[in-house]
JSON list of C-alpha atoms in Angstrom, two decimals:
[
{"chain": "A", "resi": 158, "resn": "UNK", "atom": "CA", "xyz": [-14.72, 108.01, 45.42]},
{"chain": "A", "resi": 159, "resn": "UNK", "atom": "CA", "xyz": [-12.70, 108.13, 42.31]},
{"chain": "A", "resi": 160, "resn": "UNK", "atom": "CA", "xyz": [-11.22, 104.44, 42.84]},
{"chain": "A", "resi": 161, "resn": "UNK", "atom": "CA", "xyz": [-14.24, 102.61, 43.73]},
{"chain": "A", "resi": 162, "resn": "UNK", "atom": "CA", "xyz": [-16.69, 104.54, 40.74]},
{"chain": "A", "resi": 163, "resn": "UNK", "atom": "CA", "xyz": [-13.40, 102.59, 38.21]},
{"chain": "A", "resi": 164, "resn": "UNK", "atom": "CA", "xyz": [-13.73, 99.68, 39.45]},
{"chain": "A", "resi": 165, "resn": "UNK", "atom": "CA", "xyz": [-17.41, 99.86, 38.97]},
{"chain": "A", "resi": 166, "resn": "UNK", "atom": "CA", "xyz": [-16.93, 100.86, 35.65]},
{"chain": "A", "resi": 167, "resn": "UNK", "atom": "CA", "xyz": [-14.53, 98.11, 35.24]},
{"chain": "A", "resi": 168, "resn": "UNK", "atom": "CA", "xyz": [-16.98, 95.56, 36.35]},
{"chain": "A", "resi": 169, "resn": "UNK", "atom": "CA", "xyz": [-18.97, 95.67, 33.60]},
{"chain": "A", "resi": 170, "resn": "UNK", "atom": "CA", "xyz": [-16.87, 94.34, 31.28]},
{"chain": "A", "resi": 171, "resn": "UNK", "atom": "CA", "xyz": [-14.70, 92.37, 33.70]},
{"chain": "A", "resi": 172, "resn": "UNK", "atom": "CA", "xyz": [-14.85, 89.76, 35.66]},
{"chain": "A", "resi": 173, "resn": "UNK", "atom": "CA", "xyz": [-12.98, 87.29, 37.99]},
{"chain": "A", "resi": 174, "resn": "UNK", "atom": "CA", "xyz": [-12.12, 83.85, 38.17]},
{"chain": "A", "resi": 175, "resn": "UNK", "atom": "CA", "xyz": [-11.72, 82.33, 41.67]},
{"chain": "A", "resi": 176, "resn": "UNK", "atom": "CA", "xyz": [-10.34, 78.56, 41.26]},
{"chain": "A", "resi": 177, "resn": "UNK", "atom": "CA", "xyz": [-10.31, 77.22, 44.83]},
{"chain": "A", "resi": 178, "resn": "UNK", "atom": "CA", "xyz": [-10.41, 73.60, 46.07]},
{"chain": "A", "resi": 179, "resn": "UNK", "atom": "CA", "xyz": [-13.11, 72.29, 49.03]},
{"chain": "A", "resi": 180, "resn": "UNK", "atom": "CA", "xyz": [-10.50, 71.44, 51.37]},
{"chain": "A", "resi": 181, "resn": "UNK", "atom": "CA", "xyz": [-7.95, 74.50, 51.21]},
{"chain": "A", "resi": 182, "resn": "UNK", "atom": "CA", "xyz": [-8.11, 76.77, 54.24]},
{"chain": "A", "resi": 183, "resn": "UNK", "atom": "CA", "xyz": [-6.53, 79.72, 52.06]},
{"chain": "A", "resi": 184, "resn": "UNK", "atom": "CA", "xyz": [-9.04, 79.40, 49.87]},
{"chain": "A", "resi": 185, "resn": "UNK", "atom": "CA", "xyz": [-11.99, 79.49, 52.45]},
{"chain": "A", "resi": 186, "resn": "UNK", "atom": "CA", "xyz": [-10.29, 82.61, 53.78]},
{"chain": "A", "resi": 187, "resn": "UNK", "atom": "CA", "xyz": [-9.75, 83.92, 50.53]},
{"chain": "A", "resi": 188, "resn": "UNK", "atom": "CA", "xyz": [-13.46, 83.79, 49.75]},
{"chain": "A", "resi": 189, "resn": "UNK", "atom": "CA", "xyz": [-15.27, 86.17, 52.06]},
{"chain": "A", "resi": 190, "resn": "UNK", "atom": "CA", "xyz": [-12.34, 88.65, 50.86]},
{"chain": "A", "resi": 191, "resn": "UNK", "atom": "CA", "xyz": [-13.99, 88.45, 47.17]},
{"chain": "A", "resi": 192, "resn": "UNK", "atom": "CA", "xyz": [-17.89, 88.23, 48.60]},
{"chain": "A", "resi": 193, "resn": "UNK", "atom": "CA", "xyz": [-16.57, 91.92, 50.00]},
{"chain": "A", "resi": 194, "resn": "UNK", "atom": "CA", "xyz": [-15.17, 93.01, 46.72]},
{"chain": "A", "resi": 195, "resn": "UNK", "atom": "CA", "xyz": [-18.41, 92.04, 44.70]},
{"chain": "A", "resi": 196, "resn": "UNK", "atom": "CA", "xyz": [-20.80, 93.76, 47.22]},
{"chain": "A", "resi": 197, "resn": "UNK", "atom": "CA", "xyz": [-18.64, 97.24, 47.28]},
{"chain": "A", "resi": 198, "resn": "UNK", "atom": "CA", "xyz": [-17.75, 97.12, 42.62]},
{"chain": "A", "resi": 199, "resn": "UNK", "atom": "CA", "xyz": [-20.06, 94.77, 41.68]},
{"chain": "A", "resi": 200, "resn": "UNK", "atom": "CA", "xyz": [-17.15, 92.85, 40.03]},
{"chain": "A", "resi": 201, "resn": "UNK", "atom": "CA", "xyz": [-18.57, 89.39, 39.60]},
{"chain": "A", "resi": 202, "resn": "UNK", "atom": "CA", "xyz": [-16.59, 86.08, 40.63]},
{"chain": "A", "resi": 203, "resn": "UNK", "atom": "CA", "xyz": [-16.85, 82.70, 38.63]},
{"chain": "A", "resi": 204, "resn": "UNK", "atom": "CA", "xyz": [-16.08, 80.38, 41.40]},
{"chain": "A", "resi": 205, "resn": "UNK", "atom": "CA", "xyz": [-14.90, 77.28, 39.99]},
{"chain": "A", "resi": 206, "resn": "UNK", "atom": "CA", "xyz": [-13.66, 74.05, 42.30]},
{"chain": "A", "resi": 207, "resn": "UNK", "atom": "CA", "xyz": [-11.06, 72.10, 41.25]},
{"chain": "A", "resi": 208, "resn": "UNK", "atom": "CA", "xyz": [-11.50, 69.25, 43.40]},
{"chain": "A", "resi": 209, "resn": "UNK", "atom": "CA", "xyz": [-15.63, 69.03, 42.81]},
{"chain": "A", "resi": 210, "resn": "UNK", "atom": "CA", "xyz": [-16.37, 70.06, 46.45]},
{"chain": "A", "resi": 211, "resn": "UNK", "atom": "CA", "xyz": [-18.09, 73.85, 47.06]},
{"chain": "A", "resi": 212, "resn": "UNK", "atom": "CA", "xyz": [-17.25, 76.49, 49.73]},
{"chain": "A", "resi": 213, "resn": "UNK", "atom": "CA", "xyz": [-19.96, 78.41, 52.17]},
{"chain": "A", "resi": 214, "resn": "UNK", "atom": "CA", "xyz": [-19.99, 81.24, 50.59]},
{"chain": "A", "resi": 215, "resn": "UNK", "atom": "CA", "xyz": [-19.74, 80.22, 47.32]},
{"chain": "A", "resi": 216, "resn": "UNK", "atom": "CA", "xyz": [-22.21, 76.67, 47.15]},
{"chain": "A", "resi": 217, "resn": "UNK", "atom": "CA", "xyz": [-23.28, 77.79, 43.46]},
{"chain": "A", "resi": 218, "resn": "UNK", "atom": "CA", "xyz": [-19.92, 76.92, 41.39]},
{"chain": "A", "resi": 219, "resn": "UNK", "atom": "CA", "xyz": [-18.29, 75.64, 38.14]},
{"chain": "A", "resi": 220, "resn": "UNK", "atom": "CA", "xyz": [-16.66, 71.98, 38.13]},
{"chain": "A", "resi": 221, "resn": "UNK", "atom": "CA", "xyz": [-13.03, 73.55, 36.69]},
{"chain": "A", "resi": 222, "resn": "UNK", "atom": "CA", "xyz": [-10.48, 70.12, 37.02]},
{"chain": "A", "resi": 223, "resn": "UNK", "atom": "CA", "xyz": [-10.46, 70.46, 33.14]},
{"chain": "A", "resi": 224, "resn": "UNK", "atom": "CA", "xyz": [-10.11, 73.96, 32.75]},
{"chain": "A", "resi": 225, "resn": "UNK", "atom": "CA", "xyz": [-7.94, 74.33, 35.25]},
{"chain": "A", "resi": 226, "resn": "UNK", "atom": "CA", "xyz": [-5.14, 72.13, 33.62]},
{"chain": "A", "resi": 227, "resn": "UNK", "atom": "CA", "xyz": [-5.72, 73.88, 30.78]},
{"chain": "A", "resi": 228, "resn": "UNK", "atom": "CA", "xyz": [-4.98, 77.02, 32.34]},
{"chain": "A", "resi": 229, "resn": "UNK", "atom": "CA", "xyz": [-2.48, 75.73, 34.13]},
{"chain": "A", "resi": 230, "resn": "UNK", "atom": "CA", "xyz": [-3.55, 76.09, 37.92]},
{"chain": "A", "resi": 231, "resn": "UNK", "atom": "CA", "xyz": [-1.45, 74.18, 40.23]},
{"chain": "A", "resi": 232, "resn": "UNK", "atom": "CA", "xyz": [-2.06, 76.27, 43.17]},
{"chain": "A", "resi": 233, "resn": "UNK", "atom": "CA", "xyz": [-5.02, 77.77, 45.16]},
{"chain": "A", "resi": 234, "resn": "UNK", "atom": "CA", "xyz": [-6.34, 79.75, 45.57]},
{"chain": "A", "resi": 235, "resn": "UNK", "atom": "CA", "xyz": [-6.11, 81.19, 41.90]},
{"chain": "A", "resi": 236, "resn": "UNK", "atom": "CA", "xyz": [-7.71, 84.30, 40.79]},
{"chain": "A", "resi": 237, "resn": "UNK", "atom": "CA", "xyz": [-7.76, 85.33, 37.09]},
{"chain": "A", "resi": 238, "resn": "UNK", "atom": "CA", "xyz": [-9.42, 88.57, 35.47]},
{"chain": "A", "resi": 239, "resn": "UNK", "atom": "CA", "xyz": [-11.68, 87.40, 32.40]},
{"chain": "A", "resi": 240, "resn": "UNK", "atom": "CA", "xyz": [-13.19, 90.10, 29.89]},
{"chain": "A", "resi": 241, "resn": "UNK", "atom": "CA", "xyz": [-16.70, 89.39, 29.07]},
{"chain": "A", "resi": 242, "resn": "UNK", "atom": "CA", "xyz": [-15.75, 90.74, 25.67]},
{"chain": "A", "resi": 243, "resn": "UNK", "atom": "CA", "xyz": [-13.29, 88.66, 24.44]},
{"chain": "A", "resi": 244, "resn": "UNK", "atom": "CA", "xyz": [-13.20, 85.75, 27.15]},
{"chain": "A", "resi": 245, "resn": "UNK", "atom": "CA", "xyz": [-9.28, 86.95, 27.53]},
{"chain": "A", "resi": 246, "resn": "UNK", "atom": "CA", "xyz": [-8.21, 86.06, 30.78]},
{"chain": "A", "resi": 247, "resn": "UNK", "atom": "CA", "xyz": [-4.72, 87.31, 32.78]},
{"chain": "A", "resi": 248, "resn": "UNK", "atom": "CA", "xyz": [-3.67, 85.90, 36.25]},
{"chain": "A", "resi": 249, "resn": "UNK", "atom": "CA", "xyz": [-4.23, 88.15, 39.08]},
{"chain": "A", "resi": 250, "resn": "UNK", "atom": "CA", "xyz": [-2.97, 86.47, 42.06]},
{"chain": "A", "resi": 251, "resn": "UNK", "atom": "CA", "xyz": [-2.11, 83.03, 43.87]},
{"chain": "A", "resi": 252, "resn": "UNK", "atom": "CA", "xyz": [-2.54, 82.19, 47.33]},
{"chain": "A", "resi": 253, "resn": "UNK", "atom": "CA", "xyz": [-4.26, 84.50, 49.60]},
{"chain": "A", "resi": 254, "resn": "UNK", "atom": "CA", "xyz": [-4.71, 88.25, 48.40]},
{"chain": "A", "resi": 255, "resn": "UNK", "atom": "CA", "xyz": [-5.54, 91.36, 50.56]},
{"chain": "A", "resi": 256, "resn": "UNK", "atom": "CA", "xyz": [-8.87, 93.37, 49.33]},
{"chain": "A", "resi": 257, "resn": "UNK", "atom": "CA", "xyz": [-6.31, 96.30, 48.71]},
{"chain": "A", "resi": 258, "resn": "UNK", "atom": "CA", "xyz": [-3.95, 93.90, 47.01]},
{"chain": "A", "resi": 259, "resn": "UNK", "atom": "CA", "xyz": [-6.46, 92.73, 44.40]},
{"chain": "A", "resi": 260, "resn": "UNK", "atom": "CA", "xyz": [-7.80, 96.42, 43.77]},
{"chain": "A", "resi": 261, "resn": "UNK", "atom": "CA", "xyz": [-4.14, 97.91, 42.74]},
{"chain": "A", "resi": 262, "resn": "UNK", "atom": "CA", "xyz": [-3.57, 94.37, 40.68]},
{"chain": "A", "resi": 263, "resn": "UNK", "atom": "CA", "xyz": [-6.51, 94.69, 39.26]},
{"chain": "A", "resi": 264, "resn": "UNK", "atom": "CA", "xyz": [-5.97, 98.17, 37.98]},
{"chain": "A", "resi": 265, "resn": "UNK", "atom": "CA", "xyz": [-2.19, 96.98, 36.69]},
{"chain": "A", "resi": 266, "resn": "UNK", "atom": "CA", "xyz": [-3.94, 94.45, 34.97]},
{"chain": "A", "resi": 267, "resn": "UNK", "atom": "CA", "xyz": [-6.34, 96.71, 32.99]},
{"chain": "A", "resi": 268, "resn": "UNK", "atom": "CA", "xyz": [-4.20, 99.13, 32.02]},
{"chain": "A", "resi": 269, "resn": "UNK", "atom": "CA", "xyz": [-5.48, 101.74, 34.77]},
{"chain": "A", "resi": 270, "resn": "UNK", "atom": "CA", "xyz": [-2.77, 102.78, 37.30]},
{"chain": "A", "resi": 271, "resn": "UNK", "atom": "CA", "xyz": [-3.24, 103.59, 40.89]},
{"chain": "A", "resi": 272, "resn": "UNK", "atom": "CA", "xyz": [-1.79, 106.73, 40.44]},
{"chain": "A", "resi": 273, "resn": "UNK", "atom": "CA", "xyz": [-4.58, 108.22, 38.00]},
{"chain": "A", "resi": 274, "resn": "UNK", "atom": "CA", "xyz": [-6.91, 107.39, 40.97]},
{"chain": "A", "resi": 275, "resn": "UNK", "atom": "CA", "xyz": [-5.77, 110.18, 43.27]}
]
């Protein structure tokens, strides 16, 4: 469909950030949420601990504590959306996030509203 072809198109130039700590059940619950987003857009996700610890299904991360104080991530789970482009990067959501939640903040996000996807 017309909604899932955009966000295609949208992952090739975008992509998200998931910081999560190894001990937060959110963000364990959170995660098979974004493993389900990836496999239907192909949106990737830079998973990035905060606390040095991995989760199942993401054992492959980034060690974030630096980045995200920078950023200023006090809660998790954290999901940003990063251009590729330009390395810009906007929050998308805190705490846990519904599949269809993400997709329509997403498309606020990047300038794309739900409506045109109809």
């Amino acid at each position: 469909d017309r909604k899932q072809q955009a966000l295609q198109d949208l992952s090739k130039e975008h992509g998200l950030i998931f910081f999560f700590r190894s001990d937060c059940r959110f963000c364990h619950a959170m995660a098979p949420t974004l493993q389900r987003l990836t496999a239907t857009t192909g949106i990737e996700v830079l998973a990035v601990s905060i606390d040095g610890g991995g989760l199942k299904e993401y054992p492959n991360f980034t060690d974030g504590r630096h980045v995200a104080a920078q950023w200023g991530v006090t809660a998790v789970p954290a999901l940003f959306i990063a251009s590729k482009m330009t390395h810009e990067h906007a929050p998308v959501g805190f705490g846990m996030v519904s599949l269809e939640e993400l997709t329509n903040r997403i498309f606020v996000l990047t300038n794309t509203t739900v409506g045109e996807m109809y």
